[in-house]
Coordinates of C-alpha atoms in Angstrom, one line a residue:
M1 CA 55.6 62.5 76.7
A2 CA 57.3 60.6 79.6
N3 CA 60.1 59.6 77.3
F4 CA 60.6 63.3 76.3
D5 CA 60.8 64.3 80.0
E6 CA 63.2 61.5 80.8
M7 CA 65.4 62.5 77.8
A8 CA 65.3 66.2 79.0
M9 CA 66.3 65.1 82.5
L10 CA 69.2 63.0 81.2
F11 CA 70.4 65.9 79.0
A12 CA 70.3 68.3 81.9
I13 CA 72.3 65.8 84.1
D14 CA 74.8 65.3 81.4
N15 CA 75.2 69.1 81.0
I16 CA 75.8 69.5 84.7
E17 CA 78.4 66.7 84.8
E18 CA 80.2 68.2 81.7
H19 CA 80.3 71.6 83.4
E20 CA 81.7 70.1 86.6
R21 CA 84.4 68.2 84.5
A22 CA 85.3 71.4 82.7
M23 CA 85.5 73.3 86.0
N24 CA 87.7 70.6 87.5
V25 CA 90.0 70.6 84.4
R26 CA 90.3 74.4 84.6
Q27 CA 91.1 74.2 88.3
I28 CA 93.8 71.6 87.7
R29 CA 95.3 73.7 84.8
R30 CA 95.2 76.7 87.1
K31 CA 97.2 74.9 89.8
E32 CA 99.7 73.7 87.2
T33 CA 100.1 77.3 85.8
I34 CA 100.5 79.4 89.0
S35 CA 103.8 79.6 90.9
D36 CA 103.7 79.1 94.7
P37 CA 104.5 82.5 96.2
F38 CA 105.8 80.9 99.3
D39 CA 108.7 79.4 97.2
T40 CA 109.9 82.9 96.2
S41 CA 112.5 84.9 98.1
D42 CA 111.5 86.8 101.2
R43 CA 112.1 90.2 99.5
L44 CA 110.0 89.3 96.4
F45 CA 107.2 88.0 98.7
I46 CA 107.1 91.3 100.6
K47 CA 107.2 93.2 97.4
N48 CA 104.1 91.5 96.1
F49 CA 102.1 91.1 99.3
R50 CA 103.7 93.6 101.8
L51 CA 103.6 91.1 104.6
T52 CA 106.2 88.4 105.4
K53 CA 105.5 84.8 104.8
D54 CA 105.0 84.1 108.5
L55 CA 102.7 87.1 108.9
V56 CA 100.6 85.9 106.0
K57 CA 100.3 82.5 107.5
Y58 CA 99.2 84.2 110.8
L59 CA 96.7 86.2 108.8
I60 CA 95.3 83.1 107.1
E61 CA 94.6 81.5 110.5
L62 CA 93.2 84.8 111.9
L63 CA 90.7 85.1 109.2
R64 CA 89.8 81.4 108.8
P65 CA 86.8 81.5 111.2
F66 CA 85.3 84.5 109.4
I67 CA 85.5 83.4 105.7
V68 CA 83.3 80.5 104.7
S69 CA 85.1 77.9 102.6
K70 CA 83.0 76.3 99.9
S71 CA 83.2 72.5 99.5
R72 CA 83.3 72.1 95.8
L73 CA 86.6 71.2 94.1
S74 CA 86.7 74.4 92.0
A75 CA 86.3 76.7 95.0
I76 CA 89.1 79.2 95.7
D77 CA 91.1 78.3 98.8
L78 CA 91.5 80.7 101.7
D79 CA 95.3 81.2 101.0
T80 CA 94.6 82.4 97.5
K81 CA 91.8 84.7 98.6
I82 CA 94.1 86.4 101.1
L83 CA 97.1 86.6 98.7
V84 CA 95.0 88.1 95.9
T85 CA 93.6 90.7 98.3
L86 CA 97.0 91.6 99.6
N87 CA 98.4 92.0 96.1
F88 CA 95.5 94.2 95.1
L89 CA 95.9 96.5 98.2
A90 CA 99.7 96.6 97.8
T91 CA 99.8 97.5 94.1
G92 CA 96.6 99.5 93.7
S93 CA 96.2 97.7 90.3
Y94 CA 92.9 96.9 88.6
Q95 CA 91.4 93.6 89.4
S96 CA 92.1 92.0 86.1
P97 CA 95.9 92.5 86.2
T98 CA 95.8 91.3 89.8
G99 CA 94.1 88.1 88.7
N100 CA 96.5 87.6 85.8
S101 CA 99.5 87.5 88.2
K102 CA 101.6 84.4 87.9
F103 CA 100.9 83.8 91.6
I104 CA 97.1 84.0 91.3
V105 CA 95.5 83.4 87.8
L106 CA 91.9 84.2 88.5
S107 CA 89.1 86.0 86.6
Q108 CA 88.2 89.5 87.4
P109 CA 84.8 88.5 89.1
S110 CA 86.7 85.9 91.2
V111 CA 89.2 88.6 92.3
S112 CA 86.4 90.9 93.2
R113 CA 84.7 88.3 95.4
C114 CA 88.1 87.5 97.1
I115 CA 88.7 91.2 97.9
S116 CA 85.1 91.6 99.3
E117 CA 85.4 88.5 101.5
V118 CA 88.8 89.4 103.0
V119 CA 88.1 93.1 103.4
E120 CA 84.8 92.3 105.2
A121 CA 86.7 89.9 107.5
L122 CA 89.3 92.5 108.4
N123 CA 86.6 94.9 109.3
R124 CA 85.0 92.4 111.8
P125 CA 85.2 93.9 115.3
E126 CA 86.9 90.8 116.6
I127 CA 89.9 91.6 114.3
F128 CA 89.7 95.4 113.7
D129 CA 89.3 96.3 117.4
K130 CA 92.3 94.1 118.3
W131 CA 94.6 95.8 115.9
V132 CA 93.4 99.4 115.8
K133 CA 92.7 100.6 119.3
F134 CA 93.1 103.8 121.3
P135 CA 94.6 103.3 124.8
S136 CA 91.9 102.4 127.2
N137 CA 93.6 102.9 130.6
L138 CA 96.3 105.0 132.3
N139 CA 99.0 102.4 132.0
E140 CA 98.5 102.2 128.2
L141 CA 98.4 106.0 128.0
T142 CA 101.6 106.3 130.0
E143 CA 103.4 103.8 127.9
I144 CA 102.5 105.7 124.7
R145 CA 103.4 109.0 126.3
N146 CA 106.8 107.7 127.4
G147 CA 107.4 106.4 123.8
F148 CA 106.8 109.9 122.4
Y149 CA 109.1 111.5 125.0
R150 CA 111.9 109.1 124.2
E151 CA 111.5 109.6 120.5
T152 CA 110.9 113.4 120.4
G153 CA 111.6 115.0 123.8
F154 CA 108.0 116.4 123.8
P155 CA 106.2 115.7 127.1
G156 CA 102.6 114.5 127.4
V157 CA 101.9 113.5 123.8
I158 CA 99.8 110.4 123.4
G159 CA 99.1 110.8 119.7
C160 CA 99.4 113.0 116.6
I161 CA 96.3 113.7 114.5
D162 CA 95.7 114.7 110.9
C163 CA 93.4 114.0 108.0
T164 CA 94.4 112.5 104.6
H165 CA 92.3 112.1 101.4
V166 CA 91.8 108.8 99.6
A167 CA 90.6 109.3 96.1
I168 CA 87.5 107.4 94.9
V169 CA 85.5 107.4 91.6
P170 CA 82.5 109.7 91.6
P171 CA 79.7 108.0 93.4
S172 CA 76.3 107.5 91.9
N173 CA 73.9 110.4 91.7
N174 CA 71.1 108.0 93.0
L175 CA 70.6 109.3 96.5
N176 CA 69.4 106.3 98.5
L177 CA 70.7 104.0 101.2
N178 CA 71.5 101.3 98.7
E179 CA 73.5 103.5 96.3
N180 CA 74.8 106.4 98.3
E181 CA 73.5 108.3 101.4
N182 CA 75.3 111.5 100.5
P183 CA 75.0 113.7 97.3
E184 CA 77.8 113.1 94.8
Y185 CA 79.2 116.7 95.1
I186 CA 79.8 116.2 98.8
Y187 CA 82.7 114.0 98.0
V188 CA 84.6 116.6 96.0
N189 CA 87.4 118.0 98.2
R190 CA 89.3 121.3 98.0
K191 CA 91.6 120.0 95.4
G192 CA 88.7 119.2 93.1
Y193 CA 88.7 115.4 93.1
H194 CA 86.3 112.9 94.8
S195 CA 87.6 111.4 98.0
I196 CA 87.1 110.1 101.5
N197 CA 88.5 112.4 104.2
V198 CA 90.3 110.0 106.6
Q199 CA 91.2 111.1 110.1
L200 CA 94.3 109.3 111.5
I201 CA 95.8 109.3 115.0
C202 CA 99.2 107.6 115.4
D203 CA 101.7 106.9 118.1
S204 CA 105.5 107.4 118.0
K205 CA 106.0 104.1 116.2
L206 CA 103.7 105.1 113.4
R207 CA 101.0 102.7 114.6
V208 CA 97.5 103.9 113.9
L209 CA 95.6 104.2 117.2
N210 CA 92.3 105.5 115.7
V211 CA 90.9 105.9 112.2
N212 CA 87.7 107.5 111.0
A213 CA 87.1 106.9 107.3
L214 CA 83.4 107.7 107.2
F215 CA 83.3 111.3 105.9
P216 CA 83.1 112.6 102.3
G217 CA 86.0 114.6 100.9
S218 CA 84.4 118.1 101.4
T219 CA 84.1 117.5 105.2
H220 CA 86.2 119.9 107.3
D221 CA 88.8 118.2 109.5
T222 CA 87.4 119.8 112.6
H223 CA 84.0 118.4 111.9
I224 CA 85.4 114.9 111.8
W225 CA 87.3 115.5 115.0
N226 CA 84.1 116.8 116.7
N227 CA 82.4 113.5 115.8
S228 CA 85.4 111.3 116.7
S229 CA 85.1 108.7 119.4
V230 CA 88.4 109.9 120.8
L231 CA 87.3 113.4 121.6
P232 CA 85.0 112.4 124.6
V233 CA 87.9 110.2 125.9
M234 CA 90.3 113.2 125.9
Q235 CA 87.7 115.4 127.5
E236 CA 87.0 112.9 130.2
L237 CA 90.7 112.6 131.0
H238 CA 90.9 116.3 131.6
R239 CA 87.7 116.4 133.6
R240 CA 89.5 113.9 135.9
N241 CA 92.5 116.2 136.1
H242 CA 94.8 114.1 133.9
H243 CA 96.2 117.1 132.2
N244 CA 99.5 115.5 131.2
F245 CA 97.9 113.7 128.3
Y246 CA 97.1 115.4 125.0
L247 CA 97.3 115.1 121.2
L248 CA 99.2 117.3 118.7
G249 CA 97.5 118.7 115.7
D250 CA 98.1 121.4 113.1
S251 CA 96.5 124.9 113.1
G252 CA 93.4 123.6 111.4
Y253 CA 92.3 122.2 114.7
P254 CA 91.0 124.2 117.7
L255 CA 93.5 124.7 120.5
R256 CA 92.4 122.8 123.6
Q257 CA 94.0 121.4 126.8
W258 CA 93.8 118.0 125.2
L259 CA 94.8 119.1 121.6
L260 CA 97.8 121.4 121.3
T261 CA 98.4 123.3 118.1
P262 CA 101.2 125.6 116.8
I263 CA 101.3 129.3 117.9
T264 CA 100.2 131.6 115.1
N265 CA 102.9 134.3 114.5
P266 CA 105.3 133.4 117.3
T267 CA 107.3 136.4 118.6
T268 CA 109.5 135.2 121.5
D269 CA 112.3 132.6 121.4
P270 CA 110.3 130.2 123.6
E271 CA 107.3 130.4 121.3
K272 CA 109.5 129.8 118.2
Y273 CA 111.2 126.9 119.9
Y274 CA 107.8 125.4 120.9
N275 CA 106.6 125.6 117.3
Q276 CA 109.7 123.9 116.1
K277 CA 109.3 121.0 118.5
Q278 CA 105.6 120.8 118.0
M279 CA 105.9 120.6 114.2
S280 CA 108.8 118.2 114.2
T281 CA 106.9 115.9 116.6
R282 CA 103.7 116.2 114.6
S283 CA 105.5 115.2 111.5
L284 CA 105.1 111.6 112.7
I285 CA 101.6 111.6 111.5
E286 CA 102.8 112.7 108.0
R287 CA 105.3 109.9 108.1
C288 CA 102.6 107.4 109.2
N289 CA 100.4 108.5 106.3
G290 CA 103.4 108.2 103.9
V291 CA 104.3 104.7 105.1
L292 CA 100.7 103.6 105.0
K293 CA 100.3 104.7 101.4
M294 CA 103.7 103.4 100.3
R295 CA 102.7 100.0 101.5
F296 CA 99.1 99.9 100.3
R297 CA 99.2 101.9 97.0
C298 CA 95.5 101.5 96.4
L299 CA 95.2 104.5 98.8
L300 CA 97.3 106.8 96.6
K301 CA 95.6 109.6 94.8
D302 CA 96.7 108.5 91.3
R303 CA 95.3 104.9 91.9
T304 CA 91.7 105.8 92.9
L305 CA 89.4 103.3 94.5
H306 CA 86.8 102.2 92.0
Y307 CA 84.2 101.4 94.7
K308 CA 81.1 103.0 96.3
P309 CA 82.1 105.2 99.3
E310 CA 81.0 102.6 101.9
K311 CA 83.2 99.9 100.3
A312 CA 86.1 102.3 99.9
S313 CA 85.8 103.1 103.7
S314 CA 86.0 99.3 104.4
I315 CA 89.1 99.0 102.2
I316 CA 90.8 101.9 104.0
N317 CA 90.1 100.2 107.4
A318 CA 91.5 96.9 106.1
C319 CA 94.7 98.6 105.0
I320 CA 95.0 100.2 108.5
V321 CA 94.8 96.8 110.2
L322 CA 97.4 95.4 107.8
H323 CA 99.6 98.5 108.3
N324 CA 99.5 98.0 112.1
M325 CA 100.5 94.4 111.7
C326 CA 103.5 95.4 109.6
I327 CA 104.5 98.1 112.2
T328 CA 104.2 95.6 115.1
N329 CA 106.3 93.0 113.2
N330 CA 108.9 95.5 111.9
I331 CA 108.3 94.8 108.2
P332 CA 110.9 96.7 106.3
L333 CA 110.1 99.5 103.8
D334 CA 113.3 99.8 101.9
E335 CA 111.9 97.8 99.0
Y336 CA 109.4 100.5 97.9
D337 CA 109.8 103.7 96.0
I338 CA 108.8 106.8 97.9
P339 CA 105.7 108.4 96.2
E340 CA 105.4 112.1 95.4
Y341 CA 104.2 114.0 98.5
D342 CA 101.3 115.5 96.5
N343 CA 99.9 111.9 96.2
L344 CA 99.7 111.4 99.9
G345 CA 96.4 113.4 100.3
I346 CA 97.4 115.6 103.2
M347 CA 96.2 119.2 102.5
E348 CA 97.2 122.5 104.0
D349 CA 95.7 123.8 107.2
Q350 CA 92.1 124.8 107.0
E351 CA 90.4 127.8 108.6
I352 CA 88.9 126.7 111.9
L353 CA 85.1 126.4 111.9
A354 CA 83.1 128.7 114.2
D355 CA 82.8 127.3 117.8
N356 CA 80.2 128.7 120.1
N357 CA 81.7 126.9 123.1
R358 CA 85.3 127.9 122.5
N359 CA 86.0 130.7 125.0
L360 CA 86.6 128.8 128.2
D361 CA 88.2 125.7 126.5
L362 CA 90.4 128.0 124.4
A363 CA 91.6 130.0 127.4
L364 CA 92.4 126.8 129.2
G365 CA 94.2 125.5 126.1
R366 CA 96.3 128.6 125.9
Q367 CA 97.3 128.3 129.6
H368 CA 98.3 124.7 129.1
R369 CA 100.2 125.5 125.9
E370 CA 102.1 128.3 127.7
K371 CA 103.2 125.8 130.4
I372 CA 104.6 123.5 127.7
V373 CA 106.3 126.4 125.9
T374 CA 108.1 127.3 129.2
Y375 CA 109.0 123.7 130.0
L376 CA 110.5 123.0 126.5
F377 CA 112.5 126.2 126.4
Q378 CA 113.9 125.7 130.0
R379 CA 115.1 122.2 129.0
H380 CA 116.5 123.6 125.8
E381 CA 118.6 126.2 127.5

């Protein structure tokens, strides 16, 4: 019996050693097969990974403390994990074609694990809060406001707000915290497909100042705004008499001192001119959304994120971080085809939800908007 046990043990050890040898051989063959993306031209590198070589190297060092490296020889190195994730986010391709890229050569499960690790790291507060942040003091607010005025001539603006839809596969019908905390039908938006309704606020440079990617596709834009972390900040500013800071939104949002919307059915020349300036300035958020989805095509409607809603929200946040890195570092966009506008997920204005507290705030919003109407038209004349 002892001899049998010893033989079984030796057989098991031999199997383990053979498996390790096979893994090492595959790893060596993989290294011999793939091309080093850093040896390609700058334009080809940006086309495949959206970031420049220097910015990818910065990203590698930024994420290194948050991604555990395994010690075995066959482990995937950090550089590859980041490159495979960037390629997936950039192309919106399925995981298998991403893994079969000549720059990567990984199995689908390996690609999946790489994406999960890198996306999770980009969502860490230490990284996310550094790259996606609403101004926190009057100096930062003033700097952003001055940027808008230089770009558009519209005074007082510190951000443009709108929502965009990111398509996802229908979530599970299992209503529990592990599978899905919302019913499947809640994710069906007004266009009839499943999505996350994502609120974006951007500055004049198309940098995203705030993102909320937590709500299902059927959620009204105003409901997301009413649950936004930015709303109490804007309210507090105006309580402290800082009335020269506000956001611009479309007519789907409620008019407030801190959120100016277009005038419905303008009749006078000043009102018509205000609408023209308001809409042209607000178009920055549409451009921001377009640039975001041009860069990271996994967010386009026709690509569809094949993940649970919670994971899809994390991917959206990761793309926002990378988008802001690209904006800050002036990464060019002339390499990419412009997608059809219908694929960008911005929908027409929605009817404003009932607001029981709207009377006073609405009256103050109208007064403030009238001042801006007069100011803009006087400068126009």
